[in-house]
Amino acid sequence: MGKLDGKVAVVTGAASGIGEATARLFHAEGAAVVLSDIQDERGAGLAAELGERAAYRRADVTSEDDLAALADFAAARFGALDIMFNNAGAQGVSAPIAETSVEGFDLTVDLLLRSVFLGMKHAARVMSPRGAGSIVSTASVAGLRTGHAPHIYSACKAAVIHLTHSVAMELAEQGIRVNCVCPGFIATGIFGNAFGLPPEASRALAPLMAPMQVNAQPLRHAGQPADIAQAVLWLASDDARFVTGHALVVDGGLIAGRSWTEYQRLRESLAQGIQMAMGQASAAAPGA
Ligand SMILES: NC(=O)c1ccc[n+]([C@@H]2O[C@H](COP(=O)([O-])OP(=O)(O)OC[C@H]3O[C@@H](n4cnc5c(N)ncnc54)[C@H](O)[C@@H]3O)[C@@H](O)[C@H]2O)c1
């Protein structure tokens, strides 16, 4: 028996990375899945590969019309909308603050924040009459700590976390849960894409990032899309039926604090400093 038997899910950004892994897992756990993206060929190919209980529907997440039609499509095609995963994204504008253009700011906010608002809005519209549903969005550790991503990306992800908290309070009273996941460093096409590589080349680059990733956080594991998909599955499923307004960090310990090794180094240099200071103090006051 699958964890999502009989459920209908929409996944945005499903043609690659975290979205693809989550769509595959949702489907394997018994859900009917609408995969959505702007990479039509790849998205449609994945839906065809999954076969029964899967469909592809193009939606540019910066368009309200597209997202409204996507939520309606899921309900019309599979009879309901139980799970909405607002996941599509990219790095957006990346520059020092004095050099960040207003156009870049607007495009980034449209892609990373306005899109999540629209996804929540239209999921709620379709879910509310049934008094049930689960909305999950992809935020980031960059929404909780600085120094992990560009300014506007980080601000948008922080806003996604707060929007999640706020909307969860409203929709809880209608039986709809609203949560988000905060991934750490995950091997996907987003990094190649940020350096201007085309989608195919960006995806091919992702597995080569493992050596860089292994030491990026306390857990010596290269974070994979499947690691995030498992967390999203839990939030989306009835296993998390008492969980709402939560931002689930899945980062191998990246933002939990200073690593143990780093702390030991700090402690050693502190001990050396103290010994040196004691030596200087006793040399300055012999016989004291
Ligand atoms: N990879 C990481 O380390 C990481 C960490 C934290 C958060 N995230 C977030 O995870 C989410 C998924 O990213 P990923 O890492 O899987 O990257 P990815 O590049 O592999 O996947 C992103 C997908 O979103 C799609 N997309 C981009 N713009 C779109 C638009 N306007 N409309 C519809 N689809 C669009 C792309 O075509 C692509 O298929 C993003 O929101 C990203 O910010 C990623």
Coordinates of C-alpha atoms and ligand atoms in Angstrom, one line a residue:
M1 CA 0.0 0.0 0.0
G2 CA 1.4 3.4 -1.0
K3 CA 1.4 6.4 1.3
L4 CA -0.5 8.5 -1.3
D5 CA -2.9 5.9 -2.6
G6 CA -6.0 7.7 -4.1
K7 CA -4.4 11.2 -3.8
V8 CA -4.0 13.7 -6.6
A9 CA -0.9 15.8 -6.7
V10 CA 0.5 18.7 -8.7
V11 CA 4.2 19.3 -8.8
T12 CA 5.7 22.4 -10.4
G13 CA 9.2 22.4 -11.7
A14 CA 8.8 18.7 -12.2
A15 CA 11.1 18.4 -15.3
S16 CA 14.2 18.4 -13.2
G17 CA 15.9 18.1 -9.8
I18 CA 13.8 18.1 -6.6
G19 CA 10.5 18.4 -8.6
E20 CA 11.3 15.4 -10.8
A21 CA 12.4 13.2 -7.8
T22 CA 9.3 14.2 -5.9
A23 CA 6.9 13.6 -8.8
R24 CA 8.5 10.1 -9.2
L25 CA 8.2 9.3 -5.5
F26 CA 4.6 10.6 -5.3
H27 CA 3.7 8.4 -8.2
A28 CA 5.5 5.4 -6.8
E29 CA 3.5 5.9 -3.5
G30 CA 0.2 5.6 -5.4
A31 CA -0.7 9.2 -6.3
A32 CA -2.0 10.5 -9.6
V33 CA 0.5 13.2 -10.5
V34 CA 0.3 16.2 -12.7
L35 CA 3.8 17.2 -13.7
S36 CA 4.2 20.8 -14.6
D37 CA 7.1 22.9 -16.0
I38 CA 8.1 25.1 -18.8
Q39 CA 10.5 22.4 -20.2
D40 CA 7.7 20.7 -22.1
E41 CA 9.5 18.0 -23.9
R42 CA 11.2 16.7 -20.8
G43 CA 8.1 17.1 -18.6
A44 CA 5.9 15.3 -21.1
G45 CA 8.5 12.6 -21.5
L46 CA 8.6 12.0 -17.7
A47 CA 4.8 11.8 -17.5
A48 CA 4.8 9.3 -20.4
E49 CA 7.5 7.3 -18.7
L50 CA 5.4 7.1 -15.5
G51 CA 2.4 6.1 -17.5
E52 CA -0.9 5.6 -15.9
R53 CA -1.9 8.1 -13.2
A54 CA 0.5 10.8 -14.7
A55 CA 0.0 13.7 -16.9
Y56 CA 2.0 16.7 -18.0
R57 CA 0.6 20.3 -18.1
R58 CA 2.7 23.3 -19.0
A59 CA 2.5 26.2 -16.5
D60 CA 4.8 29.1 -16.2
V61 CA 4.7 29.8 -12.5
T62 CA 5.0 33.5 -13.1
S63 CA 1.5 33.5 -14.8
E64 CA -1.7 33.5 -12.7
D65 CA -3.7 32.2 -15.6
D66 CA -1.3 29.2 -16.0
L67 CA -1.5 28.3 -12.3
A68 CA -5.2 28.7 -12.1
A69 CA -5.6 26.4 -15.1
L70 CA -3.1 23.9 -13.6
A71 CA -5.1 23.5 -10.4
D72 CA -8.3 23.1 -12.4
F73 CA -6.7 20.7 -14.8
A74 CA -5.7 18.3 -11.9
A75 CA -9.3 18.4 -10.6
A76 CA -10.8 17.8 -14.0
R77 CA -8.4 15.1 -15.1
F78 CA -8.1 13.1 -11.8
G79 CA -11.2 14.2 -9.9
A80 CA -9.6 16.3 -7.1
L81 CA -6.6 18.2 -5.9
D82 CA -5.1 16.8 -2.7
I83 CA -1.5 17.9 -2.8
M84 CA 0.1 21.1 -4.3
F85 CA 3.9 21.2 -4.4
N86 CA 5.0 24.7 -5.3
N87 CA 8.6 24.0 -6.2
A88 CA 9.7 25.6 -9.5
G89 CA 12.5 28.0 -9.2
A90 CA 15.9 29.2 -10.3
Q91 CA 18.6 31.4 -8.7
G92 CA 17.4 34.7 -10.1
V93 CA 19.4 37.9 -10.0
S94 CA 22.8 37.6 -8.3
A95 CA 24.9 40.8 -7.7
P96 CA 26.1 43.1 -4.9
I97 CA 23.1 45.2 -3.6
A98 CA 24.3 48.4 -5.3
E99 CA 24.5 46.6 -8.6
T100 CA 21.2 44.7 -8.4
S101 CA 18.8 45.9 -11.1
V102 CA 15.1 46.6 -10.3
E103 CA 14.2 44.5 -13.3
G104 CA 16.3 41.5 -11.9
F105 CA 14.6 42.0 -8.5
D106 CA 11.1 42.0 -10.0
L107 CA 11.8 38.9 -12.1
T108 CA 13.2 37.0 -9.2
V109 CA 10.4 37.9 -6.9
D110 CA 7.9 36.9 -9.6
L111 CA 9.6 33.5 -10.0
L112 CA 10.3 32.6 -6.3
L113 CA 7.6 34.4 -4.2
R114 CA 4.7 35.6 -6.3
S115 CA 4.6 32.1 -7.9
V116 CA 4.2 30.4 -4.4
F117 CA 1.5 32.9 -3.5
L118 CA -0.3 32.1 -6.8
G119 CA 0.1 28.3 -6.2
M120 CA -1.3 28.6 -2.7
K121 CA -4.1 30.8 -3.9
H122 CA -5.4 28.5 -6.6
A123 CA -4.7 25.3 -4.6
A124 CA -6.8 26.8 -1.8
R125 CA -9.6 27.7 -4.2
V126 CA -9.8 24.1 -5.5
M127 CA -9.2 22.4 -2.1
S128 CA -11.5 24.5 0.1
P129 CA -14.9 23.1 -1.0
R130 CA -13.7 19.6 0.0
G131 CA -12.2 20.8 3.3
A132 CA -9.0 18.9 2.9
G133 CA -5.6 19.2 1.2
S134 CA -1.9 19.6 1.7
I135 CA 0.2 22.5 0.2
V136 CA 4.0 22.2 0.3
S137 CA 6.4 24.8 -1.0
T138 CA 10.1 24.7 -1.6
A139 CA 11.8 27.4 0.5
S140 CA 15.5 27.0 1.4
V141 CA 18.1 27.2 4.2
A142 CA 18.9 30.5 2.5
G143 CA 15.6 31.8 3.8
L144 CA 16.8 31.1 7.4
R145 CA 20.4 32.1 7.3
T146 CA 22.4 34.5 5.2
G147 CA 25.5 33.6 3.1
H148 CA 24.0 30.6 1.3
A149 CA 22.5 32.3 -1.8
P150 CA 22.1 35.8 -3.5
H151 CA 20.3 38.5 -1.6
I152 CA 17.0 38.5 -3.5
Y153 CA 16.8 34.7 -3.7
S154 CA 17.4 34.6 0.1
A155 CA 14.8 37.3 0.8
C156 CA 12.2 35.5 -1.4
K157 CA 12.8 32.1 0.4
A158 CA 12.4 33.9 3.8
A159 CA 9.2 35.3 2.6
V160 CA 8.0 31.8 1.4
I161 CA 8.6 30.5 5.0
H162 CA 6.6 33.4 6.5
L163 CA 3.8 33.1 3.9
T164 CA 3.6 29.4 4.8
H165 CA 3.2 30.3 8.5
S166 CA 0.6 32.9 7.7
V167 CA -1.5 31.0 5.2
A168 CA -1.4 27.9 7.4
M169 CA -3.2 29.8 10.1
E170 CA -6.1 30.6 7.7
L171 CA -6.4 27.3 5.9
A172 CA -6.1 25.2 9.0
E173 CA -9.6 26.2 9.8
Q174 CA -10.6 24.6 6.5
G175 CA -8.7 21.4 7.0
I176 CA -5.9 22.3 4.6
R177 CA -2.3 22.0 5.8
V178 CA 0.4 24.4 4.6
N179 CA 4.1 23.6 5.1
C180 CA 7.4 24.1 3.4
V181 CA 10.7 22.3 3.0
C182 CA 14.1 24.1 3.4
P183 CA 16.7 22.2 1.4
G184 CA 20.4 22.6 2.0
F185 CA 23.0 22.0 -0.8
I186 CA 21.3 19.6 -3.3
A187 CA 22.8 18.3 -6.5
T188 CA 20.5 19.6 -9.2
G189 CA 20.6 21.6 -12.4
I190 CA 20.0 24.9 -10.6
F191 CA 23.7 25.5 -10.2
G192 CA 24.7 25.0 -13.9
N193 CA 21.6 27.0 -14.8
A194 CA 22.8 29.9 -12.6
F195 CA 26.1 29.9 -14.6
G196 CA 24.2 30.1 -17.9
L197 CA 24.3 26.5 -19.0
P198 CA 21.4 25.1 -20.9
P199 CA 19.0 22.6 -19.0
E200 CA 20.6 19.4 -20.4
A201 CA 24.1 20.5 -19.6
S202 CA 23.0 21.7 -16.1
R203 CA 21.4 18.4 -15.3
A204 CA 24.5 16.5 -16.5
L205 CA 26.7 18.6 -14.2
A206 CA 24.7 17.8 -11.1
P207 CA 26.1 14.3 -10.3
L208 CA 29.7 15.7 -10.8
M209 CA 29.1 18.0 -7.8
A210 CA 29.3 15.2 -5.2
P211 CA 32.9 15.8 -4.1
M212 CA 32.1 19.4 -3.4
Q213 CA 29.0 18.6 -1.6
V214 CA 30.2 15.8 0.7
N215 CA 32.1 18.2 3.0
A216 CA 29.7 21.1 2.7
Q217 CA 27.8 20.2 5.8
P218 CA 28.3 18.0 9.0
L219 CA 26.8 14.9 7.5
R220 CA 29.3 13.5 5.0
H221 CA 26.7 12.8 2.3
A222 CA 26.1 14.6 -1.0
G223 CA 22.5 15.8 -0.7
Q224 CA 20.3 14.4 -3.5
P225 CA 16.9 15.4 -4.8
A226 CA 15.6 12.1 -3.4
D227 CA 16.5 13.3 0.1
I228 CA 14.2 16.3 -0.3
A229 CA 11.5 14.2 -2.0
Q230 CA 11.2 12.0 1.1
A231 CA 10.6 15.0 3.3
V232 CA 8.0 16.5 0.9
L233 CA 6.3 13.1 0.8
W234 CA 6.0 13.1 4.6
L235 CA 4.6 16.6 4.7
A236 CA 2.2 15.9 1.9
S237 CA 1.0 12.6 3.3
D238 CA -1.5 11.8 6.1
D239 CA 1.5 10.8 8.2
A240 CA 1.9 14.5 8.8
R241 CA -1.8 15.1 9.5
F242 CA -1.1 17.1 12.6
V243 CA 1.6 19.2 11.1
T244 CA 1.0 22.6 9.6
G245 CA 2.8 26.0 9.4
H246 CA 6.1 24.1 9.6
A247 CA 9.4 24.8 7.7
L248 CA 11.2 21.5 7.6
V249 CA 15.0 21.9 7.3
V250 CA 16.6 19.0 5.3
D251 CA 20.3 20.0 5.0
G252 CA 22.6 17.4 6.6
G253 CA 23.1 19.8 9.6
L254 CA 24.3 22.7 7.4
I255 CA 22.7 25.4 9.5
A256 CA 22.4 23.7 12.9
G257 CA 25.6 25.5 14.0
R258 CA 29.4 25.4 13.9
S259 CA 30.7 22.0 12.9
W260 CA 32.3 19.8 15.6
T261 CA 35.7 19.8 13.7
E262 CA 35.6 23.6 13.4
Y263 CA 34.7 23.9 17.1
Q264 CA 37.7 21.6 18.1
R265 CA 40.0 23.8 16.0
L266 CA 38.7 26.9 17.7
R267 CA 39.1 25.2 21.1
E268 CA 42.7 24.2 20.4
S269 CA 43.7 27.7 19.2
L270 CA 41.9 29.2 22.3
A271 CA 43.9 26.8 24.6
Q272 CA 47.1 27.8 22.8
G273 CA 46.3 31.4 23.3
I274 CA 45.5 31.0 27.0
Q275 CA 48.8 29.1 27.5
M276 CA 50.7 31.8 25.8
A277 CA 49.0 34.5 27.8
M278 CA 49.8 32.6 31.0
G279 CA 53.4 32.2 30.0
Q280 CA 53.7 36.0 29.3
A281 CA 52.0 36.8 32.6
S282 CA 54.3 34.7 34.7
A283 CA 57.4 36.0 32.7
A284 CA 56.3 39.6 33.5
A285 CA 55.8 38.8 37.2
P286 CA 58.5 36.2 38.2
G287 CA 57.9 34.7 41.6
A288 CA 54.3 35.9 41.8
Ligands
LIG1 N1 19.3 22.5 -5.3 C1 19.5 23.2 -4.2 O1 20.6 23.1 -3.5 C2 18.3 23.9 -3.6 C3 18.4 24.3 -2.2 C4 17.4 25.0 -1.7 C5 16.2 25.3 -2.4 N2 16.1 24.8 -3.7 C6 14.9 25.1 -4.4 O2 14.4 23.9 -5.0 C7 13.5 24.2 -6.0 C8 13.8 23.3 -7.2 O3 15.1 23.6 -7.7 P1 16.1 22.4 -8.2 O4 17.3 22.6 -7.3 O5 15.4 21.1 -8.3 O6 16.6 23.0 -9.6 P2 16.3 22.5 -11.1 O7 16.9 23.5 -12.0 O8 16.8 21.1 -11.2 O9 14.7 22.5 -11.2 C9 13.9 23.7 -11.3 C10 12.8 23.4 -12.3 O10 12.0 24.6 -12.3 C11 11.6 24.9 -13.6 N3 11.2 26.3 -13.8 C12 12.1 27.3 -13.8 N4 11.4 28.5 -14.1 C13 10.1 28.1 -14.2 C14 8.9 28.8 -14.5 N5 8.9 30.1 -14.7 N6 7.7 28.1 -14.5 C15 7.7 26.8 -14.3 N7 8.8 26.0 -14.1 C16 10.0 26.7 -14.0 C17 12.8 24.5 -14.4 O11 12.5 24.3 -15.8 C18 13.3 23.2 -13.7 O12 12.7 22.0 -14.3 C19 13.7 25.7 -6.3 O13 12.6 26.4 -5.8 C20 15.0 26.0 -5.6 O14 15.1 27.4 -5.3 C21 17.2 24.2 -4.3

